[in-house]
XYZ file of N, CA and C in Angstrom:
528
model
N -5.369 -2.256 14.832
C -5.534 -1.914 13.439
C -7.005 -2.171 13.104
N -7.629 -1.179 12.446
C -9.041 -1.362 12.095
C -9.289 -1.009 10.639
N -10.349 -1.582 10.113
C -10.789 -1.271 8.758
C -11.789 -0.131 8.868
N -11.560 0.918 8.098
C -12.308 2.161 8.255
C -13.690 2.113 7.633
N -13.788 1.620 6.407
C -15.097 1.625 5.741
C -15.200 0.469 4.764
N -16.374 0.287 4.206
C -16.598 -0.788 3.254
C -17.260 -1.977 3.908
N -17.211 -3.105 3.211
C -17.937 -4.280 3.700
C -17.357 -4.875 4.975
N -16.110 -4.563 5.304
C -15.504 -5.061 6.540
C -15.354 -3.947 7.587
N -16.065 -2.861 7.390
C -15.973 -1.682 8.258
C -16.042 -2.067 9.742
N -15.107 -1.489 10.498
C -15.104 -1.677 11.942
C -14.379 -2.916 12.434
N -13.972 -3.791 11.526
C -13.240 -4.996 11.966
C -11.885 -4.586 12.522
N -11.516 -5.185 13.646
C -10.246 -4.894 14.316
C -9.351 -6.121 14.289
N -8.053 -5.870 14.157
C -7.055 -6.925 14.223
C -5.937 -6.437 15.126
N -5.559 -7.267 16.087
C -4.493 -6.893 17.014
C -3.141 -7.258 16.424
N -2.341 -6.241 16.159
C -1.006 -6.434 15.607
C -0.070 -6.826 16.748
N 0.651 -7.936 16.601
C 1.585 -8.343 17.657
C 2.608 -7.241 17.966
N 2.891 -7.048 19.225
C 3.841 -6.011 19.649
C 5.250 -6.264 19.123
N 5.541 -7.502 18.784
C 6.883 -7.854 18.310
C 7.126 -7.404 16.867
N 6.089 -6.940 16.165
C 6.244 -6.561 14.775
C 7.091 -5.311 14.627
N 7.938 -5.330 13.596
C 8.761 -4.166 13.283
C 7.959 -3.152 12.463
N 6.962 -3.644 11.745
C 6.159 -2.773 10.869
C 5.282 -1.841 11.695
N 5.115 -0.623 11.196
C 4.236 0.347 11.829
C 3.059 0.566 10.888
N 1.847 0.151 11.338
C 0.719 0.367 10.430
C 0.472 1.855 10.229
N 0.043 2.221 9.041
C -0.336 3.601 8.761
C -1.434 3.980 9.748
N -1.312 5.138 10.370
C -2.297 5.543 11.373
C -3.688 5.621 10.743
N -4.706 5.378 11.565
C -6.085 5.462 11.070
C -6.367 6.842 10.490
N -5.850 7.880 11.138
C -6.071 9.253 10.675
C -5.502 9.448 9.272
N -4.244 9.030 9.076
C -3.603 9.188 7.767
C -4.271 8.293 6.727
N -4.583 7.062 7.118
C -5.209 6.118 6.187
C -6.574 6.637 5.738
N -7.381 7.118 6.671
C -8.705 7.628 6.324
C -8.599 8.817 5.369
N -7.661 9.704 5.629
C -7.506 10.885 4.785
C -6.989 10.559 3.391
N -6.005 9.681 3.276
C -5.493 9.359 1.939
C -6.547 8.595 1.143
N -7.350 7.780 1.806
C -8.409 7.081 1.089
C -9.509 8.048 0.653
N -9.743 9.103 1.416
C -10.687 10.133 0.972
C -10.198 10.793 -0.318
N -8.894 11.032 -0.397
C -8.306 11.598 -1.618
C -8.453 10.604 -2.769
N -8.126 9.347 -2.506
C -8.176 8.318 -3.553
C -9.599 8.086 -4.060
N -10.595 8.250 -3.190
C -12.001 8.088 -3.614
C -12.348 9.009 -4.775
N -11.743 10.190 -4.796
C -11.998 11.137 -5.875
C -11.193 10.855 -7.135
N -10.242 9.941 -7.047
C -9.357 9.669 -8.177
C -9.642 8.362 -8.902
N -10.187 7.378 -8.194
C -10.449 6.096 -8.831
C -11.609 5.388 -8.162
N -12.195 4.487 -8.914
C -13.296 3.685 -8.421
C -12.722 2.365 -7.921
N -12.856 2.115 -6.623
C -12.299 0.891 -6.053
C -13.040 -0.356 -6.528
N -14.337 -0.219 -6.792
C -15.137 -1.358 -7.249
C -14.547 -1.902 -8.552
N -14.090 -3.131 -8.501
C -13.545 -3.758 -9.695
C -12.096 -3.426 -9.989
N -11.479 -2.578 -9.190
C -10.078 -2.197 -9.420
C -9.132 -3.300 -8.952
N -7.934 -3.283 -9.524
C -6.877 -4.171 -9.057
C -5.847 -3.305 -8.335
N -5.319 -3.835 -7.232
C -4.395 -3.048 -6.420
C -3.188 -3.880 -6.009
N -2.070 -3.192 -5.902
C -0.815 -3.788 -5.447
C -0.370 -3.028 -4.212
N -0.167 -3.752 -3.114
C 0.285 -3.172 -1.853
C 1.714 -3.659 -1.603
N 2.680 -2.779 -1.867
C 4.091 -3.126 -1.689
C 4.549 -2.783 -0.282
N 5.423 -3.595 0.273
C 5.886 -3.427 1.655
C 4.649 -3.466 2.564
N 3.868 -4.505 2.452
C 2.548 -4.581 3.095
C 2.570 -4.495 4.607
N 3.649 -4.909 5.241
C 3.744 -4.790 6.701
C 2.667 -5.565 7.415
N 1.708 -4.860 8.004
C 0.620 -5.506 8.743
C -0.557 -5.868 7.846
N -0.565 -5.364 6.622
C -1.667 -5.623 5.711
C -2.819 -4.640 5.848
N -2.640 -3.611 6.626
C -3.699 -2.632 6.883
C -4.259 -2.025 5.598
N -3.384 -1.620 4.692
C -3.827 -1.006 3.435
C -4.529 -2.043 2.569
N -3.972 -3.246 2.485
C -4.581 -4.314 1.689
C -5.995 -4.623 2.162
N -6.169 -4.738 3.456
C -7.489 -5.059 4.000
C -8.482 -3.937 3.731
N -8.014 -2.709 3.815
C -8.875 -1.563 3.508
C -9.292 -1.599 2.038
N -8.362 -1.927 1.154
C -8.670 -2.017 -0.273
C -9.682 -3.127 -0.562
N -9.518 -4.255 0.086
C -10.468 -5.353 -0.068
C -11.850 -4.939 0.421
N -11.888 -4.260 1.551
C -13.148 -3.820 2.128
C -13.885 -2.856 1.214
N -13.124 -2.066 0.461
C -13.725 -1.058 -0.425
C -14.113 -1.614 -1.795
N -13.929 -2.918 -1.996
C -14.457 -3.543 -3.196
C -13.482 -3.817 -4.322
N -12.191 -3.756 -4.053
C -11.235 -4.072 -5.122
C -11.465 -5.503 -5.613
N -11.370 -5.666 -6.907
C -11.548 -6.985 -7.521
C -10.457 -7.944 -7.060
N -9.227 -7.421 -6.969
C -8.114 -8.225 -6.482
C -7.075 -7.309 -5.854
N -6.497 -7.781 -4.752
C -5.417 -7.067 -4.080
C -4.246 -8.035 -3.949
N -3.082 -7.580 -4.382
C -1.854 -8.352 -4.232
C -1.009 -7.656 -3.172
N -0.689 -8.386 -2.102
C 0.141 -7.863 -1.015
C 1.526 -8.478 -1.127
N 2.548 -7.633 -1.093
C 3.924 -8.113 -1.185
C 4.644 -7.725 0.100
N 5.118 -8.735 0.815
C 5.808 -8.527 2.089
C 6.888 -9.590 2.228
N 8.039 -9.200 2.717
C 9.166 -10.118 2.853
C 9.173 -10.876 4.175
N 8.824 -10.204 5.262
C 8.911 -10.804 6.601
C 7.901 -11.950 6.757
N 8.415 -13.114 7.104
C 7.578 -14.318 7.219
C 6.443 -14.155 8.239
N 6.738 -13.574 9.403
C 5.716 -13.399 10.431
C 4.627 -12.430 9.973
N 5.030 -11.408 9.261
C 4.056 -10.445 8.753
C 3.160 -11.091 7.701
N 3.757 -11.903 6.835
C 2.984 -12.616 5.814
C 1.956 -13.520 6.486
N 2.358 -14.226 7.520
C 1.427 -15.106 8.238
C 0.300 -14.298 8.875
N 0.623 -13.136 9.432
C -0.394 -12.286 10.046
C -1.387 -11.785 8.985
N -0.867 -11.312 7.849
C -1.735 -10.832 6.763
C -2.625 -11.968 6.278
N -2.049 -13.131 6.100
C -2.817 -14.293 5.635
C -3.921 -14.638 6.632
N -3.606 -14.580 7.918
C -4.586 -14.869 8.962
C -5.749 -13.870 8.926
N -5.441 -12.592 8.781
C -6.484 -11.557 8.708
C -7.352 -11.771 7.475
N -6.726 -12.067 6.360
C -7.440 -12.286 5.109
C -8.370 -13.491 5.226
N -7.896 -14.548 5.865
C -8.717 -15.745 6.050
C -9.911 -15.458 6.956
N -9.709 -14.648 7.987
C -10.825 -14.287 8.878
C -11.898 -13.520 8.116
N -11.491 -12.756 7.115
C -12.448 -12.000 6.301
C -12.994 -12.847 5.147
N -12.413 -14.018 4.939
C -12.761 -14.897 3.821
C -12.624 -14.167 2.486
N -11.508 -13.453 2.355
C -11.234 -12.652 1.159
C -10.518 -13.513 0.115
N -11.292 -14.120 -0.759
C -10.731 -15.009 -1.781
C -9.955 -14.247 -2.848
N -10.193 -12.942 -2.943
C -9.541 -12.133 -3.972
C -8.273 -11.447 -3.469
N -7.653 -12.022 -2.444
C -6.438 -11.469 -1.847
C -5.285 -12.419 -2.115
N -4.295 -11.940 -2.856
C -3.104 -12.722 -3.159
C -1.963 -12.177 -2.300
N -1.348 -13.046 -1.521
C -0.270 -12.628 -0.623
C 1.022 -13.269 -1.116
N 1.999 -12.411 -1.394
C 3.269 -12.870 -1.953
C 4.379 -12.556 -0.962
N 5.103 -13.592 -0.568
C 6.275 -13.365 0.289
C 7.469 -13.138 -0.631
N 7.874 -11.858 -0.701
C 8.953 -11.483 -1.613
C 9.502 -10.126 -1.211
N 10.703 -9.860 -1.652
C 11.277 -8.531 -1.525
C 10.526 -7.630 -2.501
N 9.957 -6.536 -2.013
C 9.129 -5.659 -2.847
C 9.909 -5.068 -4.015
N 11.163 -4.704 -3.800
C 11.959 -4.127 -4.883
C 12.208 -5.156 -5.985
N 12.434 -6.388 -5.602
C 12.614 -7.455 -6.588
C 11.298 -7.712 -7.326
N 10.187 -7.665 -6.597
C 8.871 -7.871 -7.203
C 8.585 -6.801 -8.260
N 8.910 -5.558 -7.951
C 8.690 -4.451 -8.891
C 9.433 -4.698 -10.201
N 10.630 -5.247 -10.093
C 11.487 -5.415 -11.271
C 11.093 -6.601 -12.142
N 10.148 -7.411 -11.680
C 9.686 -8.542 -12.501
C 8.164 -8.502 -12.592
N 7.651 -7.437 -13.224
C 6.190 -7.274 -13.263
C 5.510 -8.378 -14.061
N 4.373 -8.769 -13.554
C 3.582 -9.790 -14.225
C 2.339 -9.180 -14.860
N 1.972 -7.994 -14.370
C 0.759 -7.342 -14.847
C 0.735 -5.897 -14.391
N -0.321 -5.181 -14.756
C -0.492 -3.795 -14.333
C -1.621 -3.706 -13.312
N -1.612 -2.614 -12.549
C -2.595 -2.408 -11.495
C -3.205 -1.015 -11.608
N -4.457 -0.894 -11.174
C -5.126 0.398 -11.153
C -4.588 1.279 -10.025
N -4.169 0.636 -8.947
C -3.592 1.350 -7.806
C -2.371 0.593 -7.322
N -1.277 1.313 -7.169
C -0.083 0.756 -6.534
C 0.171 1.608 -5.299
N 0.259 0.960 -4.158
C 0.500 1.640 -2.888
C 1.790 1.070 -2.314
N 2.737 1.932 -1.980
C 4.011 1.473 -1.408
C 4.266 2.205 -0.099
N 4.526 1.441 0.943
C 4.848 1.992 2.260
C 6.155 1.368 2.743
N 7.268 1.744 2.083
C 8.557 1.168 2.484
C 9.021 1.737 3.818
N 9.980 1.070 4.456
C 10.588 1.681 5.655
C 11.134 3.056 5.272
N 10.858 4.049 6.081
C 11.266 5.421 5.752
C 12.776 5.554 5.569
N 13.551 4.686 6.182
C 15.012 4.763 6.081
C 15.578 3.872 4.984
N 14.729 3.263 4.179
C 15.187 2.397 3.101
C 16.038 3.205 2.126
N 17.298 2.817 1.898
C 18.160 3.593 1.003
C 17.589 3.745 -0.410
N 16.858 2.746 -0.887
C 16.308 2.778 -2.247
C 14.986 3.534 -2.352
N 14.454 4.035 -1.251
C 13.146 4.702 -1.271
C 13.052 5.773 -2.358
N 14.045 6.640 -2.533
C 13.922 7.676 -3.573
C 13.813 7.132 -5.001
N 14.212 5.889 -5.210
C 14.178 5.318 -6.563
C 12.862 4.614 -6.887
N 12.004 4.428 -5.900
C 10.793 3.633 -6.101
C 9.875 4.205 -7.187
N 9.600 5.510 -7.225
C 8.737 5.995 -8.324
C 9.284 5.660 -9.710
N 10.582 5.846 -9.903
C 11.173 5.508 -11.201
C 11.016 4.021 -11.508
N 11.196 3.171 -10.506
C 11.053 1.729 -10.713
C 9.628 1.370 -11.127
N 8.646 1.977 -10.471
C 7.233 1.696 -10.782
C 6.941 2.028 -12.249
N 7.420 3.193 -12.705
C 7.119 3.622 -14.074
C 8.014 2.935 -15.111
N 9.252 2.666 -14.774
C 10.145 1.956 -15.687
C 9.633 0.547 -15.966
N 9.095 -0.092 -14.940
C 8.621 -1.467 -15.080
C 7.123 -1.545 -15.388
N 6.518 -0.370 -15.670
C 5.160 -0.305 -16.211
C 4.119 -1.032 -15.357
N 4.158 -0.808 -14.045
C 3.228 -1.477 -13.131
C 1.855 -0.811 -13.065
N 1.769 0.416 -13.522
C 0.527 1.174 -13.390
C -0.293 1.107 -14.682
N -1.560 0.718 -14.559
C -2.465 0.691 -15.704
C -2.798 2.120 -16.123
N -3.270 2.290 -17.349
C -3.689 3.612 -17.823
C -4.736 4.173 -16.870
N -4.538 5.417 -16.457
C -5.463 6.061 -15.529
C -5.254 5.659 -14.085
N -4.253 4.837 -13.834
C -3.987 4.359 -12.483
C -3.270 5.388 -11.632
N -3.187 5.094 -10.339
C -2.561 5.992 -9.368
C -1.524 5.207 -8.567
N -0.381 5.836 -8.359
C 0.666 5.288 -7.495
C 0.786 6.180 -6.280
N 0.710 5.578 -5.085
C 0.837 6.307 -3.824
C 2.078 5.796 -3.107
N 2.950 6.726 -2.727
C 4.154 6.384 -1.981
C 4.092 7.059 -0.623
N 4.096 6.257 0.425
C 4.151 6.793 1.780
C 5.624 6.954 2.157
N 5.944 8.098 2.771
C 7.352 8.371 3.097
C 7.443 9.393 4.220
N 8.649 9.607 4.692
C 8.896 10.603 5.730
C 8.987 12.000 5.139
N 9.076 12.985 6.022
C 9.083 14.383 5.562
C 10.376 14.778 4.845
N 11.434 13.989 4.981
C 12.706 14.327 4.356
C 12.710 14.091 2.849
N 11.710 13.372 2.338
C 11.651 13.092 0.898
C 10.753 14.093 0.187
N 11.202 14.521 -0.999
C 10.422 15.445 -1.823
C 10.428 14.913 -3.248
N 9.254 14.548 -3.743
C 9.129 13.981 -5.082
C 8.460 14.951 -6.050
N 8.307 16.192 -5.659
C 7.540 17.158 -6.450
C 8.133 17.421 -7.837
N 9.390 17.103 -8.044
C 10.000 17.317 -9.362
C 9.927 16.088 -10.265
N 9.391 14.994 -9.747
C 9.268 13.776 -10.554
C 8.241 14.018 -11.658
N 8.514 13.572 -12.883
C 7.606 13.861 -14.000
C 6.187 13.295 -13.840
N 5.997 12.267 -13.032
C 4.672 11.673 -12.848
C 3.980 12.143 -11.566
N 4.658 12.958 -10.775
C 4.101 13.470 -9.517
C 2.938 14.412 -9.799
N 1.867 14.320 -8.977
C 0.786 15.290 -9.122
C 0.233 15.811 -7.805
N 0.562 15.202 -6.669
C 0.014 15.707 -5.405
C 0.847 15.197 -4.235
N 0.804 15.966 -3.163
C 1.459 15.591 -1.915
C 0.495 15.875 -0.781
N 0.389 14.935 0.137
C -0.453 15.114 1.312
C 0.360 14.731 2.544
N 0.212 15.526 3.598
C 0.895 15.238 4.864
C -0.137 15.195 5.980
N -0.072 14.150 6.780
C -0.962 13.977 7.928
C -0.074 13.635 9.119
N 0.233 14.649 9.908
C 1.181 14.465 10.997
C 2.551 14.161 10.402
N 3.167 13.105 10.846
C 4.508 12.746 10.332
C 4.423 11.834 9.105
N 3.215 11.540 8.666
C 3.032 10.655 7.519
C 2.839 11.497 6.254
N 3.635 11.213 5.249
C 3.572 11.927 3.973
C 3.218 10.961 2.858
N 2.387 11.426 1.940
C 2.035 10.635 0.758
C 2.336 11.481 -0.468
N 3.048 10.890 -1.412
C 3.227 11.514 -2.725
C 2.427 10.670 -3.697
N 1.684 11.363 -4.575
C 0.820 10.674 -5.534
C 1.341 10.920 -6.946
N 1.265 9.865 -7.754
C 1.805 9.889 -9.104
C 0.784 9.290 -10.066
N 0.818 9.765 -11.318
C 0.000 9.191 -12.406
C 0.901 8.895 -13.587
């Protein structure tokens, strides 16, 4: 897993083979971040990374200058790995929460400029995540919500949907 650009550009972290999480491919991550660059200014932004897995997205957000990144991950080993990577970068503005992401969404504490969710593609509740994000008011005015999902999901009829991007087998639906 590598950080693509920003102040930590080129840093590599070896994800243990025992992990169940699949980091977003560098190709897909680079492309979705190119799209996001045109939609929001990362400098000073606050971001929420739900279903953080390996922390790849969180670390990329930190590298690009987010004021604060909150990573939510349930798996204890994954949380320890994310914490270890964050400590190696000395990222004081990284908050790591060990929690069920769906439960976290339902008890919002604040709003974010960017919410990124990469749930397991087979998660039964995956189709409900956009509604949960907007019902619980997690997105700040002008903010963007990105949902990574498999090709079997179609969110184009959701009232907040505005774009879809596919990079190989990785799909992103974007909402405002």
